[in-house]
PDB file of C-alpha atoms in Angstrom:
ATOM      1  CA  UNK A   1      34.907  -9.960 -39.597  1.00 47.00           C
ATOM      2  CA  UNK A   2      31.126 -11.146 -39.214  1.00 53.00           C
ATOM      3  CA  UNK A   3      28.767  -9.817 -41.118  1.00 53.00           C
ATOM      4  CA  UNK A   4      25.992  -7.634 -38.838  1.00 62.00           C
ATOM      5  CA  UNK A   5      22.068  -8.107 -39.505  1.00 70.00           C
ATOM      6  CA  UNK A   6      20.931  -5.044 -41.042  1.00 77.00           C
ATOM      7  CA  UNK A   7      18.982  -2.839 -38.978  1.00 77.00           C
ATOM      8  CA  UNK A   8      16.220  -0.616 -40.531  1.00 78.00           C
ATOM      9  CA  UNK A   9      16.109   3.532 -40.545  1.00 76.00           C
ATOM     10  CA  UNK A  10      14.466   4.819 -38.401  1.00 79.00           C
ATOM     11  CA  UNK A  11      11.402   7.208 -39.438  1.00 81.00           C
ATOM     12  CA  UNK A  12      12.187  10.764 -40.598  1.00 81.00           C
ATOM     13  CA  UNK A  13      12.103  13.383 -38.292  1.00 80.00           C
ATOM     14  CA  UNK A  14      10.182  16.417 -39.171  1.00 80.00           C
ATOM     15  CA  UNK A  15      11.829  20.093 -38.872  1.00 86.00           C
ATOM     16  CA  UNK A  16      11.359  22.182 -35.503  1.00 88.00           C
ATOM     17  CA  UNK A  17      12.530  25.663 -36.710  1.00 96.00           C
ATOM     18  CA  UNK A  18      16.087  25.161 -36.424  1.00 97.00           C
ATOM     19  CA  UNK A  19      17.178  27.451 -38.917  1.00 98.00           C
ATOM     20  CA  UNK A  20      14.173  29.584 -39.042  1.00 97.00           C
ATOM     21  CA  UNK A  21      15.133  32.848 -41.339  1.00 97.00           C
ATOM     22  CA  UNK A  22      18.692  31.729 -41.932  1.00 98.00           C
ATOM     23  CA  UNK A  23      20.311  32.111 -45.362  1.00 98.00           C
ATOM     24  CA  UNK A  24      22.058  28.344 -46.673  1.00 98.00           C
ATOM     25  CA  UNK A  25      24.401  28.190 -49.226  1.00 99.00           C
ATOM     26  CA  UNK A  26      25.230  24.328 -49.914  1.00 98.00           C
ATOM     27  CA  UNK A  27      27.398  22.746 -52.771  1.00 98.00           C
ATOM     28  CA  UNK A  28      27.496  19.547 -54.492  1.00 98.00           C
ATOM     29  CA  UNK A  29      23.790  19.786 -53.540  1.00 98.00           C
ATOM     30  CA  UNK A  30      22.026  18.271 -56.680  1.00 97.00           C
ATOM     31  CA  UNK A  31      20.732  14.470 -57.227  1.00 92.00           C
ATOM     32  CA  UNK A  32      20.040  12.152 -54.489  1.00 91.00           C
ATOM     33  CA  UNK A  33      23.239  12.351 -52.189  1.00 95.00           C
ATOM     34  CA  UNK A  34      24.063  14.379 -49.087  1.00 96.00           C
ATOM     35  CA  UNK A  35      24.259  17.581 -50.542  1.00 97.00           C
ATOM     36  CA  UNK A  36      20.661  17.352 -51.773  1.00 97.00           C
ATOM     37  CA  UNK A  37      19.676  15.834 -48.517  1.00 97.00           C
ATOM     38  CA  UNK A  38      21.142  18.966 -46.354  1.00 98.00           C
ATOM     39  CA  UNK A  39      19.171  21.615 -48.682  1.00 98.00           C
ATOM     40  CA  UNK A  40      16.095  20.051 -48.064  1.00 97.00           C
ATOM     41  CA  UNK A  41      16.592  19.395 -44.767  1.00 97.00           C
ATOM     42  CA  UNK A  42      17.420  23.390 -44.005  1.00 98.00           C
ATOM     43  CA  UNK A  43      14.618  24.354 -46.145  1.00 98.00           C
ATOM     44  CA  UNK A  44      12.028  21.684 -43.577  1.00 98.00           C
ATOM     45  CA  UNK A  45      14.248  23.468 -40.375  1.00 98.00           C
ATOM     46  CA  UNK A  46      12.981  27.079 -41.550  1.00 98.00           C
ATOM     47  CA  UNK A  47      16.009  28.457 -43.487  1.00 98.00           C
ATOM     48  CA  UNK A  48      14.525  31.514 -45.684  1.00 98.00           C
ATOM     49  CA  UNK A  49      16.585  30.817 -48.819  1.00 98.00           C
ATOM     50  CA  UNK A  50      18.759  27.620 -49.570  1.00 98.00           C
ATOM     51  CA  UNK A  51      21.399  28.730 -52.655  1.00 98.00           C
ATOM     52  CA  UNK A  52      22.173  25.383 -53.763  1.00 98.00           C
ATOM     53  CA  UNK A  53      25.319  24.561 -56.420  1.00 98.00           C
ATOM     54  CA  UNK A  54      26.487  21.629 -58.464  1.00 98.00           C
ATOM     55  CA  UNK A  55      28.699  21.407 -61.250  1.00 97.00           C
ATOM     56  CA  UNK A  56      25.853  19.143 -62.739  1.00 97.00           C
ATOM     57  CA  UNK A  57      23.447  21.706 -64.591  1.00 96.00           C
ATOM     58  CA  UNK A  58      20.747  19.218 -65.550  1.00 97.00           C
ATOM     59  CA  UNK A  59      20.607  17.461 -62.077  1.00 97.00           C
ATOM     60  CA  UNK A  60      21.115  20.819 -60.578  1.00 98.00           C
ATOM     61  CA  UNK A  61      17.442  22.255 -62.455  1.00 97.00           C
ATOM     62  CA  UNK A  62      15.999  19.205 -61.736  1.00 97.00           C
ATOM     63  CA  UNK A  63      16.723  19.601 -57.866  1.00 97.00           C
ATOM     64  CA  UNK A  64      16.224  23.146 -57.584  1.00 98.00           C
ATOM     65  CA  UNK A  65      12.554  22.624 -59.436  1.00 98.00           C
ATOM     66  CA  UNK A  66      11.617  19.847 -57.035  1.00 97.00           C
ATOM     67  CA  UNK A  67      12.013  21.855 -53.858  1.00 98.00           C
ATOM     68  CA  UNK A  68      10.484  24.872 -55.786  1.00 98.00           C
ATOM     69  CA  UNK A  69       7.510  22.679 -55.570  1.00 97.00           C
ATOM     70  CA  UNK A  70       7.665  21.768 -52.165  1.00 96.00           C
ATOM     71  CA  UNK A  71       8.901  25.070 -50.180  1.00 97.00           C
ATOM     72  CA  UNK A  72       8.218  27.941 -52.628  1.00 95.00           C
ATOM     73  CA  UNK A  73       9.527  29.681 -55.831  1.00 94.00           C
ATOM     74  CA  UNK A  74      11.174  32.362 -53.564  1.00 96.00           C
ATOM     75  CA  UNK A  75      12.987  30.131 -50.893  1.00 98.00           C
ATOM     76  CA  UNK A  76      15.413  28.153 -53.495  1.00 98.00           C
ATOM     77  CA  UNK A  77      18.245  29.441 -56.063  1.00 98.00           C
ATOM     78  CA  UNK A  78      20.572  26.879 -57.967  1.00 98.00           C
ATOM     79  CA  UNK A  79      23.523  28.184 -59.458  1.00 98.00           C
ATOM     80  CA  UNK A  80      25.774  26.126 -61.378  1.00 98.00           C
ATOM     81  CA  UNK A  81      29.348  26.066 -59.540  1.00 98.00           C
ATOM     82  CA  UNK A  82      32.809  24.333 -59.566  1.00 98.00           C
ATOM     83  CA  UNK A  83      34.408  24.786 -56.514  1.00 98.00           C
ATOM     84  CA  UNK A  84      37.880  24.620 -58.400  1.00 98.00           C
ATOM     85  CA  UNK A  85      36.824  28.305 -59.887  1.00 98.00           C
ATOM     86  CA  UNK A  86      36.665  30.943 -57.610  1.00 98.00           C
ATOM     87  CA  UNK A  87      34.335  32.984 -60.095  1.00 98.00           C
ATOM     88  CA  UNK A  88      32.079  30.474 -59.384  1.00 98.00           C
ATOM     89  CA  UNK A  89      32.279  30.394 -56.006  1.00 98.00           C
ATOM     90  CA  UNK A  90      31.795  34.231 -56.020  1.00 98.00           C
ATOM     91  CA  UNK A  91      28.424  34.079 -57.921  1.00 98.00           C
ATOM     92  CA  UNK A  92      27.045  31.204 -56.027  1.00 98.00           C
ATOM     93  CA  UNK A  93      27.258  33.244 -52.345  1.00 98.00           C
ATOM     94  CA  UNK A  94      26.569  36.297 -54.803  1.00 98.00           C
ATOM     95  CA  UNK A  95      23.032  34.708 -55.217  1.00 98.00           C
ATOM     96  CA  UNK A  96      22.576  34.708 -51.297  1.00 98.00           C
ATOM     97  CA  UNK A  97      23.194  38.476 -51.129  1.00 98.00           C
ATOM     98  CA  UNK A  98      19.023  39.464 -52.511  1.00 98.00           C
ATOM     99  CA  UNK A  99      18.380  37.995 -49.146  1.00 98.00           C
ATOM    100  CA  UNK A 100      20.630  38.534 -46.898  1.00 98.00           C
ATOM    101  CA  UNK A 101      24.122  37.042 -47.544  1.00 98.00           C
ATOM    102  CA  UNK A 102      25.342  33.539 -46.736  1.00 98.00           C
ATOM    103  CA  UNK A 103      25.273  33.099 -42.810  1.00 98.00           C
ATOM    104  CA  UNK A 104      25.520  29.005 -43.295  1.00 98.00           C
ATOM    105  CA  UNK A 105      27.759  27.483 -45.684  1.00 99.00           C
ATOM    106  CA  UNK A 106      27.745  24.067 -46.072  1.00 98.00           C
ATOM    107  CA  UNK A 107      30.638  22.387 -47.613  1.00 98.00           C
ATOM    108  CA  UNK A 108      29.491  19.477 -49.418  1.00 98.00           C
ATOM    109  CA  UNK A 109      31.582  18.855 -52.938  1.00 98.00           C
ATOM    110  CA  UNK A 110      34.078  16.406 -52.970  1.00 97.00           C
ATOM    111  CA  UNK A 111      35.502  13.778 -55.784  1.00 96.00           C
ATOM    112  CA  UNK A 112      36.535  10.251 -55.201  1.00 93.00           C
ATOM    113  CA  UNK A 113      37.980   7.453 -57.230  1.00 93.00           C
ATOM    114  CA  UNK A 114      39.474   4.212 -56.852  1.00 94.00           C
ATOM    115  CA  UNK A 115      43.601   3.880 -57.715  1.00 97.00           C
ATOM    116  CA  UNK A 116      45.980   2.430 -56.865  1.00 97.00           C
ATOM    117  CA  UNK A 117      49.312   4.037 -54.861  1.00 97.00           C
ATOM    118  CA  UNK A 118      51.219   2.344 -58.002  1.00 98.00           C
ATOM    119  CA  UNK A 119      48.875   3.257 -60.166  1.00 97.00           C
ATOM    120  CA  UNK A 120      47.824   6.824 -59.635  1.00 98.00           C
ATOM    121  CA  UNK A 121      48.764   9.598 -61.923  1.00 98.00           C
ATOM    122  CA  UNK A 122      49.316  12.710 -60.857  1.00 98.00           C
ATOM    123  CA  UNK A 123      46.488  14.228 -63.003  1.00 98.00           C
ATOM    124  CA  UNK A 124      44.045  11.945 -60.745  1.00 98.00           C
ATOM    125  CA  UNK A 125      45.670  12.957 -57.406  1.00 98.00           C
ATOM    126  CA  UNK A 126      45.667  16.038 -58.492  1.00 98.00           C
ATOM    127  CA  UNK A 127      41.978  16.647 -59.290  1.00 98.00           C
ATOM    128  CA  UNK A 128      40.607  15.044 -56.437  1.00 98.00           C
ATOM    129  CA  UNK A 129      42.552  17.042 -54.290  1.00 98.00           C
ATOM    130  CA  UNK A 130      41.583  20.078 -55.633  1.00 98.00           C
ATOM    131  CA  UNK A 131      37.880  19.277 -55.547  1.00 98.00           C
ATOM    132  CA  UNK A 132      37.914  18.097 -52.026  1.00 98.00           C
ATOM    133  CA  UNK A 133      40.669  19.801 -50.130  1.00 98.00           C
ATOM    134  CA  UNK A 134      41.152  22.781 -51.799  1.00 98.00           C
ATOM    135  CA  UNK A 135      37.901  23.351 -53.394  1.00 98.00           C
ATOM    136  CA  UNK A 136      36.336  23.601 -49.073  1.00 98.00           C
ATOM    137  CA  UNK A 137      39.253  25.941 -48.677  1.00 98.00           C
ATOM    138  CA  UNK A 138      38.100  28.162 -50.904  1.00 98.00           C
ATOM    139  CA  UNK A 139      34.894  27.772 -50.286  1.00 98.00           C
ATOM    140  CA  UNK A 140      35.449  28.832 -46.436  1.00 99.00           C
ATOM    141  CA  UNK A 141      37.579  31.925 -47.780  1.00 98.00           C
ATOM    142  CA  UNK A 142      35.335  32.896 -49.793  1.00 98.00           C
ATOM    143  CA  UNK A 143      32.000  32.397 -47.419  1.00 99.00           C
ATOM    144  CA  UNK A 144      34.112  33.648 -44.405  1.00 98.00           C
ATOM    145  CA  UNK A 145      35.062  37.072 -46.113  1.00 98.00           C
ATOM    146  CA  UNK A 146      31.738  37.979 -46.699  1.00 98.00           C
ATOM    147  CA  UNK A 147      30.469  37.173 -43.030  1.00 98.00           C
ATOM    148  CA  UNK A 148      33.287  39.349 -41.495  1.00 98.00           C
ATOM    149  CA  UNK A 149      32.545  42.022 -43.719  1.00 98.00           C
ATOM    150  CA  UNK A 150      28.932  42.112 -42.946  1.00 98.00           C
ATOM    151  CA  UNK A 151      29.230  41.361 -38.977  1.00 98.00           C
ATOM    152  CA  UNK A 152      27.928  38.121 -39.498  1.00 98.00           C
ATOM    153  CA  UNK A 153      28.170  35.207 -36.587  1.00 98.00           C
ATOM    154  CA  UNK A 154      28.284  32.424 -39.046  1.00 98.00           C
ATOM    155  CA  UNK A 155      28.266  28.887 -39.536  1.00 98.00           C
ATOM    156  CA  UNK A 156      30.323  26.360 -41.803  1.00 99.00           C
ATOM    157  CA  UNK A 157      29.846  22.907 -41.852  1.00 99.00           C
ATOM    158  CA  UNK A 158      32.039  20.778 -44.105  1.00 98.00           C
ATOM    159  CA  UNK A 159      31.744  17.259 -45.365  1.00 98.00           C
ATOM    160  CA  UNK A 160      34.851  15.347 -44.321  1.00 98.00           C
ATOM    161  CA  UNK A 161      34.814  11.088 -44.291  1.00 95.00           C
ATOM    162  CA  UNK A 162      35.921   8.346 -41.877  1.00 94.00           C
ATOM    163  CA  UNK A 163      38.366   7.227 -44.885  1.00 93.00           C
ATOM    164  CA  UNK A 164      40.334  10.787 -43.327  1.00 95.00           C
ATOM    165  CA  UNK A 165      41.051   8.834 -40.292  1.00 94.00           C
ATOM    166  CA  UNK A 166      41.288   4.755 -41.611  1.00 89.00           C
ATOM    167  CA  UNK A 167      42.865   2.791 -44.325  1.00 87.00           C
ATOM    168  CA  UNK A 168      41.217   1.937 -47.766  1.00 88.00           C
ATOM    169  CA  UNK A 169      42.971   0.528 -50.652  1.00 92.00           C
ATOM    170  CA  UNK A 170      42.911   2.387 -53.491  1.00 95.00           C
ATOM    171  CA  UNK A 171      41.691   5.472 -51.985  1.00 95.00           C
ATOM    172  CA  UNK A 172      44.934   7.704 -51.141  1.00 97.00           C
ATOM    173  CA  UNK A 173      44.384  10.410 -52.800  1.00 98.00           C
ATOM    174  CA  UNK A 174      40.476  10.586 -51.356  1.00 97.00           C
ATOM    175  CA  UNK A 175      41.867   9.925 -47.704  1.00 97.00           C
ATOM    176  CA  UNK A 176      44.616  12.519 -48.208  1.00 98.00           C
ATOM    177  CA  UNK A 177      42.089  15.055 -49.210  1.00 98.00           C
ATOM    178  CA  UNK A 178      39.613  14.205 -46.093  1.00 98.00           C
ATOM    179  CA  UNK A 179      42.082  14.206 -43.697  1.00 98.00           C
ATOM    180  CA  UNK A 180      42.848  17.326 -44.607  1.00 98.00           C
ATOM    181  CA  UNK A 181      39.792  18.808 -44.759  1.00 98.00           C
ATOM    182  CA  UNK A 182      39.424  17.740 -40.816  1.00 98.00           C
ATOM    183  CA  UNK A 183      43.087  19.539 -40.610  1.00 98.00           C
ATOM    184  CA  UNK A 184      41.231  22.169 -41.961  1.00 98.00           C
ATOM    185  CA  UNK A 185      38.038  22.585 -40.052  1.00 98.00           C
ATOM    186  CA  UNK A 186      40.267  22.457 -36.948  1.00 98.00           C
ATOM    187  CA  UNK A 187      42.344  25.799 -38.283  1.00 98.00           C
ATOM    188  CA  UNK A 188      40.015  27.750 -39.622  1.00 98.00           C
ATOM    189  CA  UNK A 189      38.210  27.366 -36.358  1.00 98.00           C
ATOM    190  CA  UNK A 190      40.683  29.240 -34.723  1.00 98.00           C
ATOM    191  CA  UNK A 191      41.350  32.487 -37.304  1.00 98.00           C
ATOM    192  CA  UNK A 192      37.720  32.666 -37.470  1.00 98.00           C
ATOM    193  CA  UNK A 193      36.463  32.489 -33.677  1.00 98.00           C
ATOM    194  CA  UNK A 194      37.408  36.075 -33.327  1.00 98.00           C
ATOM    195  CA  UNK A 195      34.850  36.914 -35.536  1.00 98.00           C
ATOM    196  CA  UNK A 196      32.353  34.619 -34.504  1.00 98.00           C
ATOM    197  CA  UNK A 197      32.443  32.237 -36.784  1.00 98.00           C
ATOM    198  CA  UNK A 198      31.846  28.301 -35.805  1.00 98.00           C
ATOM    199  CA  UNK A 199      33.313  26.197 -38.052  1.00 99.00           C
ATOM    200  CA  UNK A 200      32.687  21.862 -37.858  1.00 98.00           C
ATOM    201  CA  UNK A 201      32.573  19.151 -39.987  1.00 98.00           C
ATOM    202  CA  UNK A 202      30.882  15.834 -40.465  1.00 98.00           C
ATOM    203  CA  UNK A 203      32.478  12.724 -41.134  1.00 96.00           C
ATOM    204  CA  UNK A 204      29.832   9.982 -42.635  1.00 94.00           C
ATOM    205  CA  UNK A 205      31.150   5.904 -43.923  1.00 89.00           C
ATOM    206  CA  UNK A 206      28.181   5.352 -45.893  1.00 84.00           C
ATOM    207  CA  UNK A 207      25.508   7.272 -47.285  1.00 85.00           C
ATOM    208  CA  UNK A 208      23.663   5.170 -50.027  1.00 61.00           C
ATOM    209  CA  UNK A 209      22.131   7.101 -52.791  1.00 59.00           C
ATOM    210  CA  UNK A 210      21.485   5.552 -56.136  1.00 62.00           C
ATOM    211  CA  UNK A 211      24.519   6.961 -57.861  1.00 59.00           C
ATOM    212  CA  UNK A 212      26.753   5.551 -54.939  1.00 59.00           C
ATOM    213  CA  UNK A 213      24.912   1.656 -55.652  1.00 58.00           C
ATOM    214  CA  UNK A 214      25.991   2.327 -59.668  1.00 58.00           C
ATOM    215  CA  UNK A 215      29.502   3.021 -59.211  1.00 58.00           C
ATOM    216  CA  UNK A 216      29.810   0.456 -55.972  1.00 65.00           C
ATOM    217  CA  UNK A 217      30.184  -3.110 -56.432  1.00 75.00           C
ATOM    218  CA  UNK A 218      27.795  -5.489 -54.060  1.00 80.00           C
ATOM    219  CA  UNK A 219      30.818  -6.952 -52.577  1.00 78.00           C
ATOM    220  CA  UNK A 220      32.391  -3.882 -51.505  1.00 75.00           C
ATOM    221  CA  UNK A 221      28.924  -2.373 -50.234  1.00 77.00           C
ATOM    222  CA  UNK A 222      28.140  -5.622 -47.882  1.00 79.00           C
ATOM    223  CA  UNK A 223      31.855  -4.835 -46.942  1.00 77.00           C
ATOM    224  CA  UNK A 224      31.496  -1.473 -45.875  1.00 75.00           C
ATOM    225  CA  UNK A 225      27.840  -1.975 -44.042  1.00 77.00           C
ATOM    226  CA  UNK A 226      29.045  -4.624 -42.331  1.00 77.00           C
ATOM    227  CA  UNK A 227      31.712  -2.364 -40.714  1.00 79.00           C
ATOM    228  CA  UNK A 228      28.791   0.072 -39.406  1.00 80.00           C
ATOM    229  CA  UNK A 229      27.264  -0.883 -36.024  1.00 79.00           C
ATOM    230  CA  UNK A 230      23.660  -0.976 -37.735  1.00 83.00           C
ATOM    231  CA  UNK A 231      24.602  -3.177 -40.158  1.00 83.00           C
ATOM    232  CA  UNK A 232      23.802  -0.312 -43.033  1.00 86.00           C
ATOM    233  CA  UNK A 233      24.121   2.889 -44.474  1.00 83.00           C
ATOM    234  CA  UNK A 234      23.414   6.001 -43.553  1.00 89.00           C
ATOM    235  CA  UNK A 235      20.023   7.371 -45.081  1.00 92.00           C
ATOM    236  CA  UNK A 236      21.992  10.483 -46.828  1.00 95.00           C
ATOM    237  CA  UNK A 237      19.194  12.601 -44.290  1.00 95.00           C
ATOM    238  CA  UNK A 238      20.414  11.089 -41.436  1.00 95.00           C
ATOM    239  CA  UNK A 239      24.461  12.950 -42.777  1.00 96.00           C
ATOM    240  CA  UNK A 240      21.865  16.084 -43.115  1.00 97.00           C
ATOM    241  CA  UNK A 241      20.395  15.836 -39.587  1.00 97.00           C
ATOM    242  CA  UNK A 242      23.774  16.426 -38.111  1.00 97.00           C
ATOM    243  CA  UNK A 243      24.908  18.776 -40.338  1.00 98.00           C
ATOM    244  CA  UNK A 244      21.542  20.917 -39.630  1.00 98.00           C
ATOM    245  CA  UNK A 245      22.678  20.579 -35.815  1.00 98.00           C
ATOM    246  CA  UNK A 246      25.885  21.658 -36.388  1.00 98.00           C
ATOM    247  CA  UNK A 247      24.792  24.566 -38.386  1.00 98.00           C
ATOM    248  CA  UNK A 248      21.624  25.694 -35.357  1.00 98.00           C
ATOM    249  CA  UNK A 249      22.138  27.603 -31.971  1.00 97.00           C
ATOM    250  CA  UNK A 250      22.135  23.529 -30.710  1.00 97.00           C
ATOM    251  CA  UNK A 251      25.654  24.078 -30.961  1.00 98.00           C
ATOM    252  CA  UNK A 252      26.683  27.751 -30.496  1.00 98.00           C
ATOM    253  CA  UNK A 253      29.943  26.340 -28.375  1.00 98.00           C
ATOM    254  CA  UNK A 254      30.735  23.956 -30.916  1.00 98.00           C
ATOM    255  CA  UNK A 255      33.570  24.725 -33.233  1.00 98.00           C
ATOM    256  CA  UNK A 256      36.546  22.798 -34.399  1.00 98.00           C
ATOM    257  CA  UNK A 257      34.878  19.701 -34.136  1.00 98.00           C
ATOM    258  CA  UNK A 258      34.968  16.395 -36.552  1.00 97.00           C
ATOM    259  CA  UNK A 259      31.717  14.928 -36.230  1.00 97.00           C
ATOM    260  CA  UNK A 260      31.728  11.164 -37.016  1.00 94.00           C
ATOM    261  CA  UNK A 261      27.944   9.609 -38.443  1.00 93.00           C
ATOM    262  CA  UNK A 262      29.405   6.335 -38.046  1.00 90.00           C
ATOM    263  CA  UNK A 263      30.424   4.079 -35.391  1.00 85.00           C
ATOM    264  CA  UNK A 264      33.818   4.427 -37.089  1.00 79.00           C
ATOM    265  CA  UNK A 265      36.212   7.081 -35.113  1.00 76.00           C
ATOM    266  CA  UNK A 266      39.485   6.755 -33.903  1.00 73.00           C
TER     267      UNK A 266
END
């Protein structure tokens, strides 16, 4: 396979009011990744509050305080969640209620690791399924009940991956779990349309963060950019734009839909 010249980002786009007065609720959302990246980017697009959860406490304060600063004491909540608790769950969209209630959910947590078929234990199938799979299951249960209750036309957007629909050694368990999240996005599209409920999903390759660069080796990184028609990764913003579009009235007749931020589809 040759190797493509790297191509720079572009420049970031500003907001234009896309969410203006909508209530977010996004996990996974602390540190530097995509999560983090989407709750800004709904806070710049006009969203009045952005409920933001991570299973990361420290991280988590430290996000929530730095877009405090930016967009305004009253505009941000973090509440510590694992989305393999429903408890948790409950008292993360329980902190969207003061305003309003969740009308966008935005399905970000998801665990990884690196195994072998041979290899893997049941423990580490296991966990990553319920993080990934599962955990946006409940998640969409959870967020969806409370929309139909109030009459609210909502929006879910969940965070699925290319590996859901191509090969990666050692990542079974993680491509299991995505493709089944897409599986997912598809059918709860249909049991919540009567209610008017749009649910998509995006489906990034690579969105380098500095966490992703620590836990990456070099090889494997020029491996997977070089797969990508730019020749890079995704700025974790450029994951958020899309998300942010999938979340507006942009895409009001969009539901069921895998969205792929890569030039890798099937």
């Amino acid at each position: 396979m040759s190797v493509k010249s790297e191509q720079p980002a572009p420049e970031y786009v500003p907001g234009h009011g896309l969410l203006a007065d909508r209530v977010v609720v996004v996990t996974a959302a602390a540190g530097a990744g995509i999560g983090a990246a989407a709750a800004r980017r709904c806070l710049e697009e006009g969203a009045k509050a952005v409920v933001i959860g991570d299973t990361h406490e420290r991280r988590l304060a430290s996000s929530a305080a730095s877009l405090r600063e930016e967009f305004g004491e009253t505009r941000v909540v973090s509440v510590a969640c694992d989305v393999t608790e429903e408890d948790q769950i409950a008292a993360l969209l329980d902190a969207a209620e003061p305003f309003g209630g969740v009308e966008v959910m935005v399905n970000n947590a998801g665990l990884g690791g690196t195994a072998s078929i041979t290899e893997m234990t049941d423990e580490q199938w296991s966990l990553v399924l319920d993080v990934t799979l599962t955990g946006t299951f409940r998640c969409i249960r959870a967020a969806s009940r409370r929309m139909i209750a109030r009459g609210t036309k909502g929006v879910i957007v969940n965070n699925a991956s290319v590996i859901g629909w191509r090969a990666q050694e050692g990542q079974a368990h993680y491509a299991a779990a995505k493709a089944g999240v897409m599986a997912l996005t598809r059918s709860a599209a249909m049991d919540l349309a009567p209610a008017g409920i749009r649910v998509n999903a995006v489906s990034p390759s690579l969105a380098m963060h500095p966490f992703l660069e620590k836990v990456t080796t070099a090889s494997l990184l020029t491996e997977l950019k070089g797969r990508e028609a730019f020749g890079r990764a995704a700025e974790p913003w450029e994951v958020a734009n899309v998300m942010v579009f999938l979340a507006s009235a942009y895409s009001s007749y969009l539901t069921g839909e895998v969205v792929s931020v890569s030039s890798q589809h099937p």
